[in-house]
Short mmCIF file of C-alpha atoms and ligand atoms in Angstrom, two decimals:
data_model
loop_
_atom_site.label_atom_id
_atom_site.label_comp_id
_atom_site.label_asym_id
_atom_site.label_seq_id
_atom_site.Cartn_x
_atom_site.Cartn_y
_atom_site.Cartn_z
CA UNK A 1 -7.35 1.03 19.33
CA UNK A 2 -7.27 -2.76 19.99
CA UNK A 3 -7.04 -3.34 16.18
CA UNK A 4 -4.05 -1.28 16.07
CA UNK A 5 -2.45 -3.15 18.98
CA UNK A 6 -3.27 -6.22 17.30
CA UNK A 7 -1.47 -5.10 13.90
CA UNK A 8 1.57 -4.24 15.90
CA UNK A 9 1.78 -7.41 17.88
CA UNK A 10 1.17 -9.55 14.68
CA UNK A 11 3.99 -7.56 12.78
CA UNK A 12 6.31 -8.32 15.24
CA UNK A 13 5.31 -12.04 15.96
CA UNK A 14 4.55 -13.17 12.34
CA UNK A 15 7.51 -15.27 12.28
CA UNK A 16 6.75 -17.23 15.34
CA UNK A 17 3.14 -18.22 14.34
CA UNK A 18 2.74 -21.15 12.46
CA UNK A 19 1.05 -19.69 9.46
CA UNK A 20 0.05 -21.81 6.82
CA UNK A 21 -3.14 -20.04 6.25
CA UNK A 22 -3.78 -16.40 6.23
CA UNK A 23 -4.20 -14.89 9.51
CA UNK A 24 -6.34 -12.06 10.41
CA UNK A 25 -4.72 -8.56 10.15
CA UNK A 26 -1.68 -10.58 8.62
CA UNK A 27 1.22 -8.45 7.37
CA UNK A 28 3.74 -9.85 4.77
CA UNK A 29 3.98 -13.47 3.65
CA UNK A 30 2.74 -16.52 5.21
CA UNK A 31 5.17 -18.93 6.75
CA UNK A 32 7.49 -20.48 4.03
CA UNK A 33 7.31 -24.58 3.89
CA UNK A 34 9.39 -24.87 0.93
CA UNK A 35 12.80 -23.88 -0.08
CA UNK A 36 11.26 -22.11 -3.10
CA UNK A 37 9.24 -19.97 -0.94
CA UNK A 38 12.07 -19.16 1.69
CA UNK A 39 14.01 -17.80 -1.30
CA UNK A 40 11.13 -15.66 -2.64
CA UNK A 41 10.55 -14.18 0.76
CA UNK A 42 14.31 -13.65 1.41
CA UNK A 43 14.44 -11.73 -1.69
CA UNK A 44 11.55 -9.70 -0.82
CA UNK A 45 12.39 -8.76 2.66
CA UNK A 46 16.04 -8.31 2.03
CA UNK A 47 16.37 -6.49 -1.21
CA UNK A 48 13.19 -5.45 -2.54
CA UNK A 49 11.76 -3.84 0.77
CA UNK A 50 14.86 -1.90 1.36
CA UNK A 51 15.21 -0.64 -2.28
CA UNK A 52 11.56 0.41 -2.29
CA UNK A 53 11.72 2.21 1.01
CA UNK A 54 14.90 3.99 0.03
CA UNK A 55 13.66 5.19 -3.01
CA UNK A 56 10.42 6.25 -1.43
CA UNK A 57 11.74 8.21 1.34
CA UNK A 58 14.31 9.72 -1.03
CA UNK A 59 11.69 10.96 -3.38
CA UNK A 60 9.88 12.22 -0.33
CA UNK A 61 12.55 14.09 0.78
CA UNK A 62 13.18 15.71 -2.31
CA UNK A 63 9.47 16.90 -2.71
CA UNK A 64 9.47 18.30 0.88
CA UNK A 65 12.80 20.05 0.22
CA UNK A 66 11.53 21.57 -3.18
CA UNK A 67 8.33 22.74 -1.57
CA UNK A 68 10.31 24.48 1.16
CA UNK A 69 13.34 25.52 -0.44
CA UNK A 70 11.71 27.04 -3.62
CA UNK A 71 8.42 28.29 -2.39
CA UNK A 72 7.39 31.60 -4.05
CA UNK A 73 8.21 33.86 -0.92
CA UNK A 74 11.72 32.26 -0.64
CA UNK A 75 12.18 32.20 -4.38
CA UNK A 76 10.56 35.14 -6.21
CA UNK A 77 12.35 35.09 -9.50
CA UNK A 78 12.54 31.40 -10.37
CA UNK A 79 15.53 30.05 -12.62
CA UNK A 80 14.68 29.22 -16.46
CA UNK A 81 17.05 26.11 -16.49
CA UNK A 82 15.30 23.40 -18.41
CA UNK A 83 18.33 20.71 -19.09
CA UNK A 84 21.33 19.49 -17.13
CA UNK A 85 23.37 16.91 -19.05
CA UNK A 86 24.72 15.28 -15.88
CA UNK A 87 21.68 14.96 -13.87
CA UNK A 88 19.82 13.35 -17.01
CA UNK A 89 22.62 10.84 -17.30
CA UNK A 90 22.37 10.13 -13.75
CA UNK A 91 18.67 9.91 -13.40
CA UNK A 92 18.74 7.10 -16.51
CA UNK A 93 21.58 5.12 -15.27
CA UNK A 94 20.84 4.76 -11.72
CA UNK A 95 17.47 3.25 -12.10
CA UNK A 96 19.03 0.98 -14.71
CA UNK A 97 21.40 -0.22 -12.39
CA UNK A 98 18.81 -0.75 -9.44
CA UNK A 99 16.92 -2.88 -12.07
CA UNK A 100 20.03 -4.88 -12.89
CA UNK A 101 20.64 -5.65 -9.28
CA UNK A 102 16.96 -6.56 -8.59
CA UNK A 103 16.78 -8.73 -11.73
CA UNK A 104 19.89 -11.20 -11.14
CA UNK A 105 18.59 -12.85 -8.16
CA UNK A 106 14.92 -12.53 -9.22
CA UNK A 107 15.94 -14.61 -12.54
CA UNK A 108 17.91 -17.10 -10.62
CA UNK A 109 14.70 -17.76 -8.53
CA UNK A 110 12.50 -18.15 -11.50
CA UNK A 111 14.63 -20.26 -13.28
CA UNK A 112 15.15 -22.71 -10.38
CA UNK A 113 11.29 -22.81 -9.87
CA UNK A 114 10.90 -23.40 -13.72
CA UNK A 115 13.33 -26.53 -13.56
CA UNK A 116 11.37 -29.45 -12.16
CA UNK A 117 13.52 -32.04 -10.30
CA UNK A 118 12.76 -35.70 -10.91
CA UNK A 119 9.01 -36.13 -9.59
CA UNK A 120 8.39 -38.58 -6.72
CA UNK A 121 4.61 -37.91 -6.75
CA UNK A 122 2.73 -36.41 -9.80
CA UNK A 123 -0.68 -34.66 -9.28
CA UNK A 124 -2.77 -33.31 -11.93
CA UNK A 125 -5.11 -30.21 -11.40
CA UNK A 126 -8.00 -29.26 -13.44
CA UNK A 127 -9.87 -26.14 -12.85
CA UNK A 128 -13.70 -26.03 -13.10
CA UNK A 129 -16.17 -23.48 -12.71
CA UNK A 130 -16.06 -23.74 -9.61
CA UNK A 131 -14.10 -26.38 -7.80
CA UNK A 132 -11.00 -28.28 -8.70
CA UNK A 133 -10.55 -31.90 -9.76
CA UNK A 134 -7.60 -33.71 -8.89
CA UNK A 135 -5.93 -36.87 -10.64
CA UNK A 136 -2.97 -39.03 -9.41
CA UNK A 137 -2.15 -40.33 -12.66
CA UNK A 138 0.35 -42.91 -11.77
CA UNK A 139 -2.16 -44.33 -9.09
CA UNK A 140 -5.46 -44.40 -11.04
CA UNK A 141 -6.97 -41.92 -8.56
CA UNK A 142 -9.46 -39.10 -9.57
CA UNK A 143 -11.38 -36.99 -7.17
CA UNK A 144 -13.33 -33.70 -7.22
CA UNK A 145 -12.62 -30.87 -4.34
CA UNK A 146 -15.27 -28.60 -3.35
CA UNK A 147 -15.34 -25.91 -0.78
CA UNK A 148 -17.09 -26.77 2.51
CA UNK A 149 -19.89 -24.03 3.22
CA UNK A 150 -19.72 -21.83 6.22
CA UNK A 151 -22.72 -23.84 7.80
CA UNK A 152 -21.13 -27.08 7.59
CA UNK A 153 -17.84 -26.32 8.90
CA UNK A 154 -16.37 -28.28 11.95
CA UNK A 155 -14.22 -26.86 14.65
CA UNK A 156 -11.01 -25.37 13.37
CA UNK A 157 -11.80 -25.42 9.81
CA UNK A 158 -11.12 -22.05 8.16
CA UNK A 159 -13.98 -20.45 6.48
CA UNK A 160 -13.78 -20.41 2.55
CA UNK A 161 -10.46 -22.56 2.72
CA UNK A 162 -11.72 -25.78 3.60
CA UNK A 163 -12.63 -28.54 0.92
CA UNK A 164 -14.09 -31.91 1.36
CA UNK A 165 -11.40 -33.84 -0.65
CA UNK A 166 -7.80 -32.62 0.22
CA UNK A 167 -4.82 -33.40 -1.81
CA UNK A 168 -2.61 -35.56 0.13
CA UNK A 169 1.19 -35.79 -0.49
CA UNK A 170 4.17 -36.90 1.44
CA UNK A 171 6.55 -34.82 3.17
CA UNK A 172 10.02 -33.99 1.86
CA UNK A 173 9.18 -35.48 -1.63
CA UNK A 174 9.22 -33.64 -4.99
CA UNK A 175 5.64 -33.28 -6.07
CA UNK A 176 4.92 -32.30 -9.60
CA UNK A 177 1.76 -30.41 -10.35
CA UNK A 178 0.25 -30.47 -13.82
CA UNK A 179 -2.33 -27.68 -14.09
CA UNK A 180 -4.77 -27.36 -16.62
CA UNK A 181 -8.60 -26.00 -16.91
CA UNK A 182 -11.65 -27.34 -18.45
CA UNK A 183 -13.85 -24.12 -19.04
CA UNK A 184 -12.05 -20.54 -18.47
CA UNK A 185 -8.77 -19.50 -16.95
CA UNK A 186 -8.13 -20.52 -13.37
CA UNK A 187 -4.80 -20.27 -11.36
CA UNK A 188 -3.67 -22.98 -9.05
CA UNK A 189 -1.57 -20.99 -6.08
CA UNK A 190 -0.43 -22.05 -2.67
CA UNK A 191 1.42 -19.27 -0.89
CA UNK A 192 3.35 -21.35 1.49
CA UNK A 193 5.03 -23.31 -1.20
CA UNK A 194 5.74 -20.34 -3.57
CA UNK A 195 3.73 -21.92 -6.33
CA UNK A 196 1.23 -20.15 -8.62
CA UNK A 197 0.39 -21.20 -12.08
CA UNK A 198 -2.47 -20.38 -14.39
CA UNK A 199 -4.83 -23.29 -15.39
CA UNK A 200 -5.40 -22.78 -19.07
CA UNK A 201 -7.83 -24.72 -21.02
CA UNK A 202 -6.44 -26.92 -23.60
CA UNK A 203 -2.93 -26.76 -22.40
CA UNK A 204 -0.98 -27.93 -19.48
CA UNK A 205 1.25 -26.18 -17.13
CA UNK A 206 3.76 -27.72 -14.80
CA UNK A 207 5.30 -26.32 -11.49
CA UNK A 208 6.52 -28.44 -8.53
CA UNK A 209 7.08 -28.10 -4.82
CA UNK A 210 8.67 -29.95 -1.96
CA UNK A 211 6.80 -29.43 1.28
CA UNK A 212 9.15 -29.33 4.19
CA UNK A 213 6.85 -29.65 7.14
CA UNK A 214 3.81 -31.78 7.78
CA UNK A 215 0.52 -29.90 8.04
CA UNK A 216 -2.41 -28.49 6.18
CA UNK A 217 -1.70 -25.90 3.71
CA UNK A 218 -4.15 -23.69 2.04
CA UNK A 219 -4.41 -21.78 -1.28
CA UNK A 220 -6.93 -20.39 -3.54
CA UNK A 221 -7.92 -19.84 -7.29
CA UNK A 222 -5.88 -16.88 -8.46
CA UNK A 223 -7.46 -15.90 -11.92
CA UNK A 224 -10.63 -14.25 -11.73
CA UNK A 225 -12.81 -17.15 -13.33
CA UNK A 226 -16.36 -16.17 -12.40
CA UNK A 227 -19.13 -15.54 -9.97
CA UNK A 228 -17.86 -18.21 -7.47
CA UNK A 229 -14.02 -17.45 -7.89
CA UNK A 230 -13.56 -16.83 -4.45
CA UNK A 231 -15.44 -20.20 -3.55
CA UNK A 232 -12.79 -22.96 -4.91
CA UNK A 233 -10.10 -23.28 -2.56
CA UNK A 234 -6.99 -25.44 -2.58
CA UNK A 235 -6.10 -27.65 0.30
CA UNK A 236 -3.20 -29.77 0.64
CA UNK A 237 -2.31 -32.04 3.38
CA UNK A 238 1.24 -32.79 3.77
CA UNK A 239 1.94 -36.06 5.70
CA UNK A 240 4.72 -38.59 6.64
CA UNK A 241 5.64 -41.34 4.15
CA UNK A 242 3.79 -44.01 6.43
CA UNK A 243 0.78 -42.04 6.22
CA UNK A 244 0.61 -41.53 2.60
CA UNK A 245 0.95 -45.26 1.71
CA UNK A 246 -2.21 -45.59 4.07
CA UNK A 247 -4.15 -42.73 2.56
CA UNK A 248 -3.18 -44.23 -1.16
CA UNK A 249 -4.49 -47.68 -0.64
CA UNK A 250 -7.69 -46.15 0.71
CA UNK A 251 -7.98 -43.53 -2.07
CA UNK A 252 -7.19 -46.18 -4.73
CA UNK A 253 -10.62 -47.85 -3.86
CA UNK A 254 -12.58 -44.77 -3.06
CA UNK A 255 -11.30 -42.73 -5.89
CA UNK A 256 -10.63 -45.38 -8.55
CA UNK A 257 -10.51 -43.86 -11.93
CA UNK A 258 -11.17 -46.91 -13.94
CA UNK A 259 -12.72 -49.88 -12.61
CA UNK A 260 -10.70 -52.23 -10.57
CA UNK A 261 -10.81 -56.01 -10.66
CA UNK A 262 -11.60 -57.97 -7.65
CA UNK A 263 -7.98 -59.26 -7.51
CA UNK A 264 -6.74 -55.70 -7.60
CA UNK A 265 -9.30 -54.74 -5.04
CA UNK A 266 -7.79 -57.53 -2.75
CA UNK A 267 -4.13 -56.80 -3.56
CA UNK A 268 -4.90 -52.93 -2.38
CA UNK A 269 -6.95 -53.70 0.67
CA UNK A 270 -4.13 -56.20 2.00
CA UNK A 271 -1.84 -53.45 2.14
CU1 LIG B 301 -10.79 -18.38 -10.03
#
């Protein structure tokens, strides 16, 4: 009973809870943190759901009506009619029209996601069995991101989602993500940003997002990649521009891809 009440309450209050990670007994999507995800949620809630519900209710009504109206006792001699031209045209045309009505906004969203605006930050994500490797190609930064085991979690760190090295990006900036894999297929997915792309060995996929709110966002590998598929989460920390610059200067030293000279070190450290 308690669980039931909880489900009802979360259904009513989902929009008011700041959800950048899955919540227990959650229904629906996580709260959108990008324009792209808002459009997806809008499309789902305001078009797909009403269409699906209407069709389901209509089919259910037809089934119940048929069972009652044409039951053996009420309809002892069944009709032998097999074809009806008008009905057949209708049940072909109407589903076609419904599909077209859904396809138009759906393609609009897809094309918008596919067109990558001029990127202000570029990140390369590489899937490995079983962790993610990240690179900031313009900043000479490279690091690996492993899940933190349950026994090592600190307070408020979600289980199975927290990593040791998070990706850090500035708020309200276009971030382009290049996605690939080193061994098998993986997929880089972040529900709050409406992003999900396959990581394919030997090829680079692209996606982008523009996070609108400061916070920590969690995603998971979304392509079954082996025994530890569930243990390679994705964590993105969205910070202010100043904080990002501060993080960059630290990361350039800590995660330097190529050896930095003493002069460069001084230059970075003095920032
Ligand atoms: Cu996986």
